Coordinates of C-alpha atoms and ligand atoms in Angstrom, one line a residue:
M819 CA 0.1 0.1 0.0
I820 CA 2.7 2.6 1.0
W821 CA 4.7 1.4 -1.8
S822 CA 2.0 2.4 -4.4
R823 CA 1.3 5.6 -2.5
L824 CA 5.1 6.4 -3.0
A825 CA 4.7 5.6 -6.3
L826 CA 1.9 7.8 -7.2
A827 CA 3.5 10.6 -5.4
L828 CA 6.6 10.3 -7.6
L829 CA 4.8 10.2 -10.5
F830 CA 2.8 13.5 -9.6
V831 CA 6.4 15.0 -8.8
L832 CA 7.6 13.8 -12.2
L833 CA 4.4 15.1 -13.9
Y834 CA 5.0 18.7 -12.1
V835 CA 8.7 18.7 -13.1
V836 CA 8.0 18.0 -16.7
L837 CA 5.1 20.3 -16.6
C838 CA 7.6 23.1 -15.4
A839 CA 10.2 22.3 -17.8
A840 CA 7.6 22.5 -20.6
V841 CA 6.6 26.0 -19.3
W842 CA 10.3 27.1 -18.8
W843 CA 11.4 26.0 -22.4
R844 CA 8.4 27.8 -24.2
H845 CA 9.0 31.1 -22.0
R846 CA 12.8 30.7 -22.8
G847 CA 11.8 30.2 -26.5
L848 CA 9.6 33.2 -26.6
Q849 CA 11.9 35.2 -24.5
R850 CA 14.9 34.5 -27.0
R851 CA 12.7 35.5 -30.1
A852 CA 11.4 39.0 -28.3
A853 CA 15.4 39.7 -27.5
V854 CA 16.1 39.0 -31.2
E855 CA 13.5 40.9 -32.6
A856 CA 14.6 43.9 -30.2
A857 CA 17.9 43.7 -30.9
A858 CA 17.2 43.9 -34.5
L859 CA 15.8 47.1 -34.0
L860 CA 18.7 48.9 -31.9
P861 CA 20.2 51.8 -33.3
T862 CA 23.8 51.0 -34.5
A863 CA 26.7 53.7 -33.9
D864 CA 27.0 55.2 -37.6
A865 CA 23.6 54.6 -38.9
G866 CA 22.4 58.3 -38.3
P867 CA 19.7 59.3 -36.1
T868 CA 16.7 57.3 -34.8
V869 CA 13.5 57.2 -36.4
L870 CA 10.8 57.0 -33.8
V871 CA 7.7 54.9 -34.8
L872 CA 5.0 55.9 -32.5
H873 CA 1.7 53.9 -32.0
A874 CA -1.7 54.8 -30.3
S875 CA -3.7 51.7 -30.5
Q876 CA -6.4 50.2 -28.3
T877 CA -6.9 46.6 -29.9
G878 CA -3.5 46.2 -31.6
Q879 CA -3.9 47.0 -35.1
G880 CA -2.1 50.0 -34.9
E881 CA 0.7 48.5 -32.7
E882 CA 1.2 45.6 -35.5
L883 CA 1.6 48.3 -38.2
A884 CA 4.0 50.3 -36.1
W885 CA 6.4 46.9 -35.8
Q886 CA 5.9 46.2 -39.4
T887 CA 6.9 49.6 -40.1
A888 CA 9.9 49.3 -37.9
K889 CA 10.9 46.2 -39.6
S890 CA 10.9 47.6 -43.3
L891 CA 13.1 51.1 -42.2
H892 CA 15.7 48.6 -40.2
L893 CA 15.7 46.5 -43.3
A894 CA 16.6 49.5 -45.5
G895 CA 19.4 50.5 -43.0
M896 CA 17.7 53.0 -40.8
P897 CA 17.7 52.6 -36.8
V898 CA 14.1 52.8 -35.4
R899 CA 12.8 53.0 -32.2
V900 CA 9.2 51.6 -31.5
C901 CA 7.2 53.4 -28.8
A902 CA 3.6 53.8 -27.5
L903 CA 2.6 57.3 -27.6
G904 CA 1.6 57.5 -24.0
Q905 CA 5.1 56.3 -23.0
L906 CA 6.9 59.1 -24.5
Q907 CA 8.8 61.6 -23.0
R908 CA 9.4 65.3 -24.1
A909 CA 13.0 64.9 -24.6
D910 CA 12.2 61.9 -27.1
L911 CA 10.4 64.3 -29.3
L912 CA 13.0 67.2 -28.9
T913 CA 16.0 65.1 -29.9
A914 CA 14.4 63.1 -32.7
R915 CA 14.8 63.9 -36.3
H916 CA 12.0 61.6 -37.9
A917 CA 8.7 60.3 -36.6
L918 CA 6.0 58.3 -37.8
V919 CA 3.0 58.2 -36.0
I920 CA 0.2 55.6 -36.3
A921 CA -2.9 56.4 -34.2
S922 CA -6.6 54.9 -34.2
T923 CA -9.6 56.7 -32.8
Y924 CA -12.0 55.3 -29.8
G925 CA -15.0 56.5 -28.1
E926 CA -16.4 59.6 -30.2
G927 CA -13.2 60.7 -31.8
D928 CA -11.3 60.0 -28.7
A929 CA -7.7 58.6 -28.1
P930 CA -7.1 55.2 -27.3
D931 CA -6.5 54.4 -23.5
S932 CA -2.8 54.1 -24.3
A933 CA -2.7 57.4 -25.5
A934 CA -5.1 59.3 -23.0
T935 CA -1.9 60.9 -20.8
F936 CA -0.5 61.9 -24.2
A937 CA -3.4 63.7 -25.2
R938 CA -3.8 65.4 -21.8
D939 CA -0.1 66.2 -21.1
F940 CA 1.2 66.7 -24.5
M941 CA -1.6 67.9 -26.6
A942 CA -3.4 70.4 -24.3
D943 CA -1.3 73.4 -25.7
D944 CA -0.6 75.1 -22.3
Q945 CA 3.0 73.8 -22.8
P946 CA 3.8 74.0 -26.4
L947 CA 7.1 72.2 -27.9
D948 CA 9.5 73.7 -30.5
L949 CA 9.6 70.8 -32.6
R950 CA 10.6 72.6 -35.8
G951 CA 13.5 70.1 -36.3
L952 CA 11.2 67.4 -36.4
Q953 CA 9.7 65.7 -39.6
V954 CA 6.5 63.7 -39.2
G955 CA 4.5 61.3 -41.0
V956 CA 0.9 60.3 -39.6
M957 CA -1.4 57.4 -40.5
A958 CA -4.8 57.5 -38.7
L959 CA -6.8 54.3 -38.4
G960 CA -10.7 54.7 -38.1
D961 CA -14.0 53.5 -39.4
R962 CA -16.1 55.9 -41.3
T963 CA -19.3 54.5 -39.7
Y964 CA -18.3 56.6 -36.6
A965 CA -19.1 60.4 -36.4
H966 CA -15.7 61.5 -35.9
F967 CA -13.8 59.5 -38.3
C968 CA -10.0 59.2 -37.6
G969 CA -10.7 62.3 -34.9
F970 CA -7.5 61.4 -32.7
G971 CA -5.4 60.7 -35.8
R972 CA -6.2 64.2 -37.2
A973 CA -5.8 65.8 -34.0
V974 CA -2.3 64.4 -33.3
D975 CA -1.5 65.3 -36.8
A976 CA -2.8 69.1 -36.3
W977 CA -1.0 69.1 -32.8
F978 CA 2.6 68.1 -34.5
L979 CA 2.0 70.9 -37.2
R980 CA 1.1 73.4 -34.4
Q981 CA 4.4 72.6 -32.7
G982 CA 6.6 73.3 -35.8
A983 CA 7.0 69.9 -37.0
V984 CA 7.5 69.6 -40.9
P985 CA 5.1 66.9 -42.5
L986 CA 6.8 64.0 -44.4
F987 CA 3.8 63.8 -46.3
D988 CA -0.2 64.2 -46.2
R989 CA -1.9 62.2 -43.4
I990 CA -3.1 58.7 -44.7
E991 CA -6.3 57.9 -43.5
V992 CA -7.3 54.4 -43.1
D993 CA -11.0 53.2 -43.1
R994 CA -11.4 49.8 -41.4
A995 CA -7.8 48.7 -42.3
D996 CA -8.1 49.2 -46.1
P997 CA -5.5 47.4 -47.5
A998 CA -5.1 50.3 -50.6
A999 CA -4.2 52.8 -47.6
I1000 CA -2.0 50.6 -45.9
T1001 CA -0.2 50.2 -49.0
A1002 CA 0.2 53.9 -49.5
W1003 CA 1.7 54.4 -46.1
R1004 CA 4.3 51.6 -47.0
Q1005 CA 5.1 53.5 -50.4
R1006 CA 5.7 56.7 -48.0
L1007 CA 8.2 55.0 -45.9
S1008 CA 10.6 55.6 -48.7
H1009 CA 10.8 59.4 -48.1
V1010 CA 11.9 58.6 -44.9
A1011 CA 14.1 55.9 -46.0
G1012 CA 15.7 58.7 -48.3
T1013 CA 15.2 56.2 -51.4
A1014 CA 12.9 56.2 -54.5
D1015 CA 11.6 52.9 -53.4
M1016 CA 12.4 50.7 -50.5
P1017 CA 15.5 48.8 -51.4
D1018 CA 14.7 45.2 -53.0
H1019 CA 16.1 43.2 -50.4
A1020 CA 14.0 45.3 -47.7
D1021 CA 10.9 44.8 -49.9
Q1022 CA 11.4 41.1 -50.4
A1023 CA 12.1 40.3 -46.9
N1024 CA 9.2 42.1 -45.8
N1025 CA 6.6 41.1 -48.3
A1026 CA 5.4 38.7 -45.8
D1027 CA 4.7 41.0 -43.0
W1028 CA 2.9 43.5 -45.3
A1029 CA 0.9 41.1 -47.3
G1030 CA -1.9 41.9 -45.3
P1031 CA -4.0 39.6 -42.9
I1032 CA -4.6 36.0 -43.9
F1033 CA -7.9 34.1 -43.0
Q1034 CA -8.1 30.3 -43.3
P1035 CA -11.0 28.2 -43.4
W1036 CA -11.9 27.5 -39.8
R1037 CA -14.6 24.8 -38.7
L1038 CA -17.7 25.6 -36.6
A1039 CA -17.6 22.6 -34.2
A1040 CA -20.3 23.3 -31.8
R1041 CA -22.5 26.1 -31.2
T1042 CA -25.0 26.6 -28.0
H1043 CA -27.9 29.2 -27.3
L1044 CA -26.7 30.6 -24.0
N1045 CA -29.7 32.5 -22.9
P1046 CA -33.1 30.9 -24.1
G1047 CA -36.0 33.0 -22.8
S1048 CA -33.8 36.2 -22.5
Q1049 CA -35.4 39.9 -23.2
G1050 CA -31.8 40.3 -24.5
G1051 CA -30.4 39.5 -27.8
P1052 CA -29.6 35.7 -28.1
V1053 CA -26.0 35.0 -27.3
F1054 CA -24.4 31.9 -28.4
H1055 CA -21.2 29.9 -27.4
L1056 CA -19.2 28.6 -30.2
A1057 CA -16.3 26.6 -30.6
L1058 CA -14.0 26.7 -33.7
L1059 CA -11.3 24.3 -34.8
P1060 CA -8.5 25.4 -37.3
P1061 CA -8.3 24.5 -40.9
D1062 CA -8.3 20.6 -41.5
G1063 CA -4.8 19.3 -40.6
E1064 CA -3.2 22.2 -39.1
P1065 CA -2.6 22.5 -35.6
L1066 CA -4.3 24.7 -33.1
P1067 CA -2.2 28.1 -33.1
D1068 CA -1.1 29.5 -29.9
W1069 CA -2.8 32.5 -28.3
A1070 CA -3.0 34.2 -24.8
A1071 CA -6.2 35.3 -22.9
G1072 CA -6.9 38.7 -24.2
D1073 CA -6.5 38.0 -27.7
L1074 CA -9.1 38.3 -30.2
V1075 CA -10.3 36.5 -33.9
Q1076 CA -11.4 38.4 -36.9
V1077 CA -14.0 37.0 -38.8
L1078 CA -14.8 37.9 -42.4
P1079 CA -18.6 37.7 -43.4
D1080 CA -18.8 36.6 -46.9
A1081 CA -20.8 39.3 -48.0
D1082 CA -18.6 41.9 -46.8
P1083 CA -14.9 41.3 -48.2
G1084 CA -12.2 42.9 -46.5
R1085 CA -14.0 44.4 -43.6
P1086 CA -13.4 41.9 -40.7
R1087 CA -15.5 41.8 -37.3
E1088 CA -13.6 41.4 -34.0
Y1089 CA -14.7 38.7 -31.4
T1090 CA -12.8 38.4 -28.2
I1091 CA -11.4 34.7 -27.4
A1092 CA -13.5 33.1 -24.4
S1093 CA -10.9 30.2 -24.2
L1094 CA -7.3 29.2 -23.9
P1095 CA -5.5 26.7 -26.1
T1096 CA -5.7 24.2 -23.6
R1097 CA -9.6 23.9 -24.5
G1098 CA -8.0 22.6 -27.7
C1099 CA -10.7 25.0 -29.7
V1100 CA -11.2 28.6 -30.2
E1101 CA -14.4 29.4 -27.9
L1102 CA -16.5 32.9 -28.5
M1103 CA -19.6 34.5 -27.1
V1104 CA -21.4 36.0 -29.8
R1105 CA -24.3 38.0 -29.4
Q1106 CA -26.7 38.0 -32.6
T1107 CA -27.1 41.5 -33.9
R1108 CA -30.1 43.0 -35.6
R1109 CA -29.7 45.7 -38.2
D1110 CA -31.6 48.5 -38.4
D1111 CA -33.2 47.1 -41.8
G1112 CA -34.4 43.9 -39.5
E1113 CA -31.7 41.9 -41.2
L1114 CA -29.3 39.7 -39.0
G1115 CA -25.8 41.4 -38.5
R1116 CA -23.4 40.3 -41.2
A1117 CA -20.9 38.5 -39.1
S1118 CA -23.2 37.7 -36.1
G1119 CA -25.8 36.5 -38.2
L1120 CA -23.4 33.9 -40.3
L1121 CA -21.9 32.7 -36.9
T1122 CA -25.1 32.2 -35.1
D1123 CA -27.4 31.4 -37.4
Q1124 CA -26.5 30.9 -41.4
L1125 CA -23.4 28.9 -40.8
A1126 CA -24.4 25.2 -40.2
V1127 CA -22.1 23.5 -37.3
G1128 CA -19.5 21.7 -39.6
G1129 CA -19.3 24.5 -41.8
L1130 CA -16.4 27.0 -42.6
V1131 CA -15.6 30.5 -41.8
P1132 CA -12.9 32.6 -42.9
L1133 CA -11.0 33.6 -39.6
R1134 CA -7.8 34.5 -38.3
L1135 CA -6.3 35.1 -34.6
R1136 CA -4.9 38.6 -33.7
A1137 CA -2.7 39.2 -30.6
H1138 CA -4.4 42.2 -28.4
P1139 CA -1.3 42.8 -26.3
G1140 CA -3.5 45.8 -24.6
F1141 CA -5.9 43.1 -23.0
R1142 CA -3.3 40.3 -22.3
I1143 CA -2.5 39.7 -18.4
G1144 CA 1.4 41.1 -19.5
E1145 CA 3.3 42.4 -16.1
N1146 CA -0.1 41.6 -14.1
A1147 CA 0.6 38.1 -13.6
A1148 CA 0.7 38.1 -10.3
R1149 CA -1.4 40.9 -9.4
P1150 CA -4.9 40.6 -7.9
L1151 CA -7.4 40.9 -10.8
I1152 CA -10.6 43.1 -10.8
L1153 CA -12.5 42.0 -13.8
I1154 CA -15.3 43.9 -14.8
G1155 CA -17.7 43.0 -17.7
N1156 CA -21.2 42.6 -19.3
G1157 CA -23.1 40.5 -21.8
T1158 CA -20.5 39.1 -24.4
G1159 CA -17.8 40.9 -22.5
L1160 CA -17.3 37.8 -20.1
A1161 CA -15.7 36.2 -23.2
G1162 CA -12.2 38.0 -22.3
L1163 CA -12.8 37.4 -18.6
R1164 CA -13.5 34.1 -19.0
A1165 CA -10.0 33.7 -20.9
H1166 CA -8.3 35.3 -18.0
L1167 CA -10.1 33.4 -15.3
Q1168 CA -8.9 30.3 -17.1
A1169 CA -5.5 31.0 -17.1
R1170 CA -5.8 31.8 -13.5
S1171 CA -7.3 28.8 -12.7
A1172 CA -4.7 26.9 -14.5
E1173 CA -1.9 28.8 -13.0
Q1174 CA -3.6 27.8 -9.4
A1175 CA -3.7 23.9 -10.5
S1176 CA -0.1 23.9 -11.6
T1177 CA 1.0 25.1 -8.2
V1178 CA 1.8 22.4 -6.3
P1179 CA 1.2 22.2 -3.4
A1180 CA -0.9 25.2 -4.0
S1181 CA 0.0 26.8 -0.4
T1182 CA 3.7 27.4 -1.5
R1183 CA 2.8 29.9 -4.1
P1184 CA -0.8 31.3 -3.9
V1185 CA -2.2 32.5 -6.9
A1186 CA -3.4 36.3 -6.3
P1187 CA -7.0 36.5 -5.8
A1188 CA -9.6 37.8 -8.4
W1189 CA -12.9 39.5 -8.0
L1190 CA -15.3 39.4 -11.0
L1191 CA -18.2 41.9 -11.1
F1192 CA -20.5 40.6 -14.3
G1193 CA -23.8 42.4 -15.7
E1194 CA -26.8 40.9 -17.5
R1195 CA -30.6 41.3 -17.7
Q1196 CA -32.0 38.3 -16.1
S1197 CA -30.6 36.0 -13.6
A1198 CA -32.7 33.0 -14.9
H1199 CA -31.3 33.6 -18.4
D1200 CA -28.5 35.6 -18.6
A1201 CA -26.0 34.1 -15.8
H1202 CA -23.6 32.7 -18.9
Y1203 CA -21.1 29.9 -17.6
R1204 CA -22.7 30.2 -13.9
D1205 CA -21.2 26.6 -13.3
E1206 CA -17.7 27.5 -14.2
I1207 CA -18.1 30.8 -12.4
E1208 CA -19.4 28.8 -9.2
A1209 CA -16.7 26.1 -9.6
W1210 CA -13.7 28.8 -9.5
Q1211 CA -15.2 30.7 -6.6
R1212 CA -15.1 27.3 -4.7
A1213 CA -11.4 26.6 -6.0
G1214 CA -10.4 30.3 -4.4
V1215 CA -9.6 31.5 -8.0
L1216 CA -12.5 34.0 -7.6
R1217 CA -12.6 35.8 -4.1
H1218 CA -15.6 37.6 -5.0
V1219 CA -18.3 37.5 -7.6
D1220 CA -21.1 40.2 -8.0
W1221 CA -23.7 39.6 -10.5
A1222 CA -25.5 42.8 -11.6
F1223 CA -28.9 41.4 -13.2
S1224 CA -30.5 44.5 -14.3
R1225 CA -34.0 43.2 -15.0
D1226 CA -34.5 41.0 -11.8
Q1227 CA -35.8 44.3 -9.6
A1228 CA -37.6 47.6 -10.2
E1229 CA -34.8 49.5 -10.3
R1230 CA -31.8 49.1 -12.9
V1231 CA -28.7 47.8 -11.3
H1232 CA -25.7 47.4 -13.1
V1233 CA -21.7 46.7 -12.7
Q1234 CA -21.1 50.1 -12.1
H1235 CA -23.6 50.5 -9.1
L1236 CA -22.0 47.3 -7.5
L1237 CA -18.3 48.8 -8.0
A1238 CA -19.6 52.1 -6.5
R1239 CA -21.3 49.8 -3.5
H1240 CA -18.0 48.1 -3.0
A1241 CA -16.1 51.2 -3.0
Q1242 CA -14.0 50.7 -0.1
R1243 CA -13.1 47.1 -1.1
L1244 CA -12.1 48.8 -4.5
R1245 CA -9.8 51.2 -2.7
E1246 CA -7.9 48.1 -1.1
W1247 CA -7.6 46.2 -4.1
V1248 CA -6.1 48.9 -6.1
A1249 CA -3.8 49.6 -2.8
D1250 CA -2.8 46.0 -2.9
G1251 CA -1.8 46.3 -6.3
A1252 CA -4.8 44.9 -8.3
A1253 CA -5.0 44.9 -11.9
I1254 CA -8.3 46.0 -13.5
Y1255 CA -9.8 44.7 -17.1
V1256 CA -13.0 45.8 -18.5
C1257 CA -14.5 44.0 -21.1
G1258 CA -17.8 44.6 -22.8
S1259 CA -20.1 47.6 -24.1
L1260 CA -18.3 50.7 -24.5
Q1261 CA -21.7 52.5 -24.6
G1262 CA -23.3 52.4 -20.8
M1263 CA -21.0 50.0 -19.3
A1264 CA -17.2 50.9 -19.6
G1265 CA -17.8 54.9 -19.2
A1266 CA -19.8 54.3 -16.2
V1267 CA -17.3 52.0 -14.5
D1268 CA -14.5 54.5 -15.6
A1269 CA -16.4 57.4 -13.7
V1270 CA -17.1 55.3 -10.5
L1271 CA -13.2 54.2 -10.7
R1272 CA -12.5 57.9 -10.9
E1273 CA -14.7 59.0 -8.2
T1274 CA -13.7 56.1 -5.7
V1275 CA -9.7 56.3 -6.2
G1276 CA -9.2 59.6 -7.7
D1277 CA -8.3 60.8 -11.5
G1278 CA -4.3 60.7 -10.6
V1279 CA -4.6 57.0 -9.5
V1280 CA -6.7 55.9 -12.4
D1281 CA -4.0 57.9 -14.8
A1282 CA -1.2 56.3 -13.2
L1283 CA -3.0 52.6 -13.5
I1284 CA -3.3 53.0 -17.1
Q1285 CA 0.3 54.6 -17.4
Q1286 CA 1.4 51.3 -15.5
G1287 CA -0.8 49.0 -17.5
R1288 CA -3.1 47.9 -14.6
Y1289 CA -6.1 49.3 -16.3
R1290 CA -7.0 47.7 -19.6
R1291 CA -10.0 47.7 -21.5
D1292 CA -11.6 45.5 -24.6
V1293 CA -14.4 47.5 -25.2
Y1294 CA -17.0 48.0 -28.2
Ligands
FAD480 C1 -12.4 44.7 -29.7 C2 -14.0 44.4 -30.3 C3 -14.0 42.8 -29.5 C4 -15.5 42.3 -29.7 N1 -15.9 41.1 -29.2 C5 -17.0 40.6 -29.2 C6 -17.6 39.6 -29.0 O1 -16.8 38.8 -28.1 N2 -19.0 39.0 -28.9 C7 -19.7 39.7 -29.8 O2 -20.6 39.2 -29.7 N3 -19.3 41.0 -30.5 C8 -18.0 41.4 -30.1 N4 -17.4 42.6 -30.7 C9 -18.3 43.0 -31.8 C10 -18.4 42.4 -33.2 O3 -17.2 42.9 -33.5 C11 -19.5 42.9 -34.4 O4 -19.4 44.6 -34.4 C12 -21.0 42.6 -33.9 O5 -20.9 41.5 -34.0 C13 -21.8 43.3 -35.0 O6 -21.4 42.9 -36.3 P1 -21.9 42.0 -37.6 O7 -21.6 42.3 -38.8 O8 -22.9 41.1 -37.0 O9 -23.3 43.4 -37.7 P2 -23.5 44.6 -38.6 O10 -23.8 44.0 -40.0 O11 -22.1 45.1 -39.0 O12 -24.1 45.8 -38.2 C14 -23.8 46.3 -37.1 C15 -24.7 47.4 -36.7 O13 -24.3 48.6 -37.9 C16 -25.6 49.1 -38.2 N5 -25.7 48.8 -39.9 C17 -24.3 48.8 -40.5 N6 -24.8 48.6 -41.9 C18 -26.1 48.6 -41.8 C19 -27.1 48.6 -43.0 N7 -26.8 48.6 -44.1 N8 -28.4 48.8 -42.5 C20 -29.0 48.6 -41.3 N9 -27.8 48.8 -40.5 C21 -26.5 48.8 -40.7 C22 -26.5 48.6 -37.5 O14 -26.8 49.2 -36.5 C23 -26.2 47.0 -36.8 O15 -26.8 46.8 -35.7 C24 -16.3 43.0 -30.7 C25 -15.9 44.2 -31.3 C26 -14.7 44.6 -31.0 C27 -14.0 46.2 -31.5
FMN481 C1 -15.8 51.0 -29.5 C2 -15.1 51.6 -30.8 C3 -15.2 53.2 -31.1 C4 -14.7 53.5 -32.0 N1 -14.7 54.9 -32.4 C5 -14.1 55.3 -33.6 C6 -14.2 56.9 -33.9 O1 -14.9 57.6 -33.2 N2 -13.9 57.1 -35.2 C7 -13.1 56.4 -35.9 O2 -12.7 56.7 -37.2 N3 -13.0 54.9 -35.7 C8 -13.6 54.7 -34.5 N4 -13.3 53.2 -34.4 C9 -12.6 52.2 -35.1 C10 -11.1 52.1 -34.7 O3 -10.4 53.3 -34.7 C11 -10.4 51.2 -36.0 O4 -10.9 49.8 -36.0 C12 -9.2 50.9 -35.6 O5 -8.5 50.1 -36.8 C13 -8.8 50.1 -34.5 O6 -7.1 50.2 -34.3 P1 -6.6 49.6 -32.9 O7 -6.6 48.0 -33.3 O8 -5.0 49.9 -33.4 O9 -7.1 50.2 -32.0 C14 -13.8 52.8 -33.3 C15 -13.6 51.4 -32.8 C16 -14.3 50.8 -31.6 C17 -14.5 49.3 -31.5

């Protein structure tokens, strides 16, 4: 008996060691790759002044384009530095000779979260900069269906010009990642490289980077209606498998997929991934949208209705660095969301749960606590993934769960009201180093949550949280 127990214990230890080794090996590989990429972009002593490639991005497209831009310039022999606009210091701009800025727009013509401090500290013109020695090129990312098309990119461009910066070329405006506009940007990079065209070797080596997103036929493996009987729009849980014969690609909690609806070529829709690769498939939470003309939304209609289980849909995965765990892996997490916003929070909770399970014995390195605040309409129909959430509560992954069911009582109760109710707890968690992740509706939820945060801990603390990457949002 004692021998079989000993053997079992040894087996667990062995499995644990193998698991740790695999995690370490993968981590080392990622670190090495990142180091190689970063080193490739470091300025060399005699290569001339560094070109600043600046990005202001919410869901990562602008950041992705910034890195592609930097790689192209590097291959053309130019020293480059990639930096988020919000991380920029005044001295960086005052000493630079060339800056390329890629800026998207959020809210109603506003800056992405990562550039909010730049908008406040730099663009408020009470402390103008003398940028007459700077040449600047701006690419504004946006969507013409919004009232303030490319609002922030235009404002950034105008600000640089007001500071005396010299335009390298006319601002390029990109409507929903229009490939023609991105090609125009790529061509303008030759102005910076000082060549009629980017050198051939740079072009060839870079073609793959600039080829545009590649969509592949993913298979819908399962679809479940999560909220039958709800007063709200139908929400579906989907499971998708990669193209036949291809392995499941890797991704991290917080990442997105892009789906191409057939009838709307070139205009993808984003969906936050609700699972980790360990689930063996990409899981999504999709709300069926009805357009004003009564038709189903193009992508959500395809995914939740027209596409049969077993059918194929053009899809690709996209990293969303701004909603990943990043440096917050060891911090307490405050997870706030509503509706399909639970998708991104669920992926983060799966990651925390896996981390806890891999900690043997659990007491040696307790996983930092998490607190979930989730809002929907009716507890009887809309408590999505209730079983999983309760299991995470029992396992200690979730220390607190606050459900806000707005239609269960006469007065409307939303997550922002529960957050305000728990103001003292919020202050304590933030003081203990918590990171705040918000996922779901921009209208109604994210703005109201932001207001409660600011009322409770103060504007200065909220701005510092954004700067430190401790306040991250995936809102739409
Ligand atoms: C970062 C991010 C993450 C997201 N994550 C999720 C998620 O996890 N789950 C989820 O369900 N959604 C998510 N979304 C929203 C999703 O990307 C889509 O916007 C949503 O599914 C609607 O797309 P659709 O193609 O179905 O609708 P569309 O066909 O694009 O219609 C959407 C709306 O546009 C208007 N509209 C557009 N054209 C017309 C027309 N010709 N006539 C009438 N009305 C029109 C209507 O008001 C309609 O309601 C996310 C969005 C972003 C940006
Ligand atoms: C919630 C939300 C609000 C947006 N608001 C605007 C807007 O006011 N004006 C605009 O031109 N584009 C707007 N966009 C479109 C984005 O700017 C565009 O999709 C951009 O390519 C995103 O780039 P990013 O991934 O780098 O953040 C909005 C997108 C979302 C999801």
